[in-house]
mmCIF file of C-alpha atoms in Angstrom:
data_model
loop_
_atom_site.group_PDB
_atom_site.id
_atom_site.type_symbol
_atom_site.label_atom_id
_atom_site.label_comp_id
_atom_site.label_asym_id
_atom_site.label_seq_id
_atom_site.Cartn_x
_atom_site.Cartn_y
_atom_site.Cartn_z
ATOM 1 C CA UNK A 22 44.151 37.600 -29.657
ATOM 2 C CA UNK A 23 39.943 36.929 -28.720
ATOM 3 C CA UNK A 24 38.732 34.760 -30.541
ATOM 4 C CA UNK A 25 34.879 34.242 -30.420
ATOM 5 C CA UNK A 26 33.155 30.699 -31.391
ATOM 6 C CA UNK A 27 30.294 29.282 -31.259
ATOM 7 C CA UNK A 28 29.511 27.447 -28.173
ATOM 8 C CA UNK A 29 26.114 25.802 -28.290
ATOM 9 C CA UNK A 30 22.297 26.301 -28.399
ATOM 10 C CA UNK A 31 20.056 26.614 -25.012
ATOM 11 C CA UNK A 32 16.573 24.282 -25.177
ATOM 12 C CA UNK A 33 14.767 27.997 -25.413
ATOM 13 C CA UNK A 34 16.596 28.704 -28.603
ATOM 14 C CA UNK A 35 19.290 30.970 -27.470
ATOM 15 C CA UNK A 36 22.463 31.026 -29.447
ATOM 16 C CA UNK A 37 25.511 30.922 -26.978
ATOM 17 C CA UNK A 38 29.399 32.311 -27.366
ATOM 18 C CA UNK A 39 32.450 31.781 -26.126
ATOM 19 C CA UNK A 40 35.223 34.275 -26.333
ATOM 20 C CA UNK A 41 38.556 33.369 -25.115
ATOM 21 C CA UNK A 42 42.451 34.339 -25.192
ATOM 22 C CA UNK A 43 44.186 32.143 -28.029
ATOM 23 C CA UNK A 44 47.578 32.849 -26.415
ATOM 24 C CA UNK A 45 45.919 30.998 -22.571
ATOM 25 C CA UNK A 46 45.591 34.582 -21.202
ATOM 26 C CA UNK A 47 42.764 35.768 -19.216
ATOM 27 C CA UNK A 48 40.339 38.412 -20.773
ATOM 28 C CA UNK A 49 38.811 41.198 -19.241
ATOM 29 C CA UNK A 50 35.564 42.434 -20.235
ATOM 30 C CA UNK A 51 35.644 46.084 -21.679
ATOM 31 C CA UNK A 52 33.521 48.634 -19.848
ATOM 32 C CA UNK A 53 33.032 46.396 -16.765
ATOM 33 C CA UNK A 54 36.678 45.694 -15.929
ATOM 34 C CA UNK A 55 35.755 42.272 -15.045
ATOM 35 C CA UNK A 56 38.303 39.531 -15.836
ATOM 36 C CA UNK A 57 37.635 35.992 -16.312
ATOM 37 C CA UNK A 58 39.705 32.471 -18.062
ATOM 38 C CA UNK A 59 36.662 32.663 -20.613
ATOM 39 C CA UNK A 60 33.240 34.471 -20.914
ATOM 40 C CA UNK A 61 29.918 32.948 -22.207
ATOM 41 C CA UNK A 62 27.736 35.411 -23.740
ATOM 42 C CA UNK A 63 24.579 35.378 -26.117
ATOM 43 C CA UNK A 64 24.233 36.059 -29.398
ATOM 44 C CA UNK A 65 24.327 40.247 -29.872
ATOM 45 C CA UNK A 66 25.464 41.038 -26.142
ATOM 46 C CA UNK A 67 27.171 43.483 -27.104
ATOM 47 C CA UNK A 68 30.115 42.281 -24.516
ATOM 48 C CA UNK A 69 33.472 42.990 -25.942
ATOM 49 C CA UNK A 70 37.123 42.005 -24.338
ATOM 50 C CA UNK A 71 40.173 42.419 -23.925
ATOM 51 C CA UNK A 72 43.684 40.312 -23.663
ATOM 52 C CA UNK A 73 45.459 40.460 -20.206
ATOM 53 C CA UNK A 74 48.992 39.751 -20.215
ATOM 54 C CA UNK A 75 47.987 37.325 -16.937
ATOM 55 C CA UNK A 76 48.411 33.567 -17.959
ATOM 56 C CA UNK A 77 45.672 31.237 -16.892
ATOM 57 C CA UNK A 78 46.930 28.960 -14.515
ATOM 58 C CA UNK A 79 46.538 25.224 -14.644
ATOM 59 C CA UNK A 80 42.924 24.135 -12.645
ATOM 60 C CA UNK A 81 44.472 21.361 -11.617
ATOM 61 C CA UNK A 82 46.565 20.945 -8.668
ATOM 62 C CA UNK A 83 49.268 18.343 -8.700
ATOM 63 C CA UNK A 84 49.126 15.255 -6.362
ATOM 64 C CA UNK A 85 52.266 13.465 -4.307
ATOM 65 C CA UNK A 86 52.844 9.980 -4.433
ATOM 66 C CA UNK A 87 51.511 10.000 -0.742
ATOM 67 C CA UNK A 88 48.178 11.890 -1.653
ATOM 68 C CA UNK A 89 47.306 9.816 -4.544
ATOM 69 C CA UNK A 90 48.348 6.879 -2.285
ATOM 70 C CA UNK A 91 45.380 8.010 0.321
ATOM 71 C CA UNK A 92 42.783 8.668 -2.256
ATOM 72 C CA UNK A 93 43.329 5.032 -3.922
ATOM 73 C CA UNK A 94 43.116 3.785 -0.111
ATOM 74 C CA UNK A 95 39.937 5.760 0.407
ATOM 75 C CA UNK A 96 38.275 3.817 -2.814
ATOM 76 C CA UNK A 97 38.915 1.087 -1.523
ATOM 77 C CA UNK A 98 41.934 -0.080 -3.221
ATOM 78 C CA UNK A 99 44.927 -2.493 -1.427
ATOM 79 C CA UNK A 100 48.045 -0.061 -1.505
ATOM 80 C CA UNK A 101 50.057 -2.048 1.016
ATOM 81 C CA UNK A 102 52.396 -2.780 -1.618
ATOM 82 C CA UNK A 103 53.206 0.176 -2.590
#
């Protein structure tokens, strides 16, 4: 289901939204086709959506031992030991 919430105030006043997919699916915006993970809109834009049965996948990609061994390295930090 969309839900729609609140999302904050701009310094000029504006009243922000945030509609979303309470199942973690993406949303595509009616009339424009467009499909995004979540849509920001102001107050009275008229923009409606729509659930996708596409999942939103994780932003974050997973790191190997060996990768997370080369970014400690890179900060400076001993991983001899290791």
């Amino acid at each position: 289901m969309i839900r729609t919430i609140f999302d904050k105030t701009r310094e000029d006043g504006v009243k922000l939204y945030r509609a979303y997919s309470d199942r973690s699916m993406k949303i595509q915006q009616d009339g424009s086709g467009e499909i995004y993970d979540e849509a920001i809109d102001v107050e009275n834009s008229g923009n409606a959506y729509t659930e996708t049965d596409v999942p939103i996948e994780d932003q974050q990609p997973e790191l190997t031992v060996e990768d997370t061994l080369t970014l400690l390295g890179e900060l400076g930090v001993d991983t001899d030991d290791q």
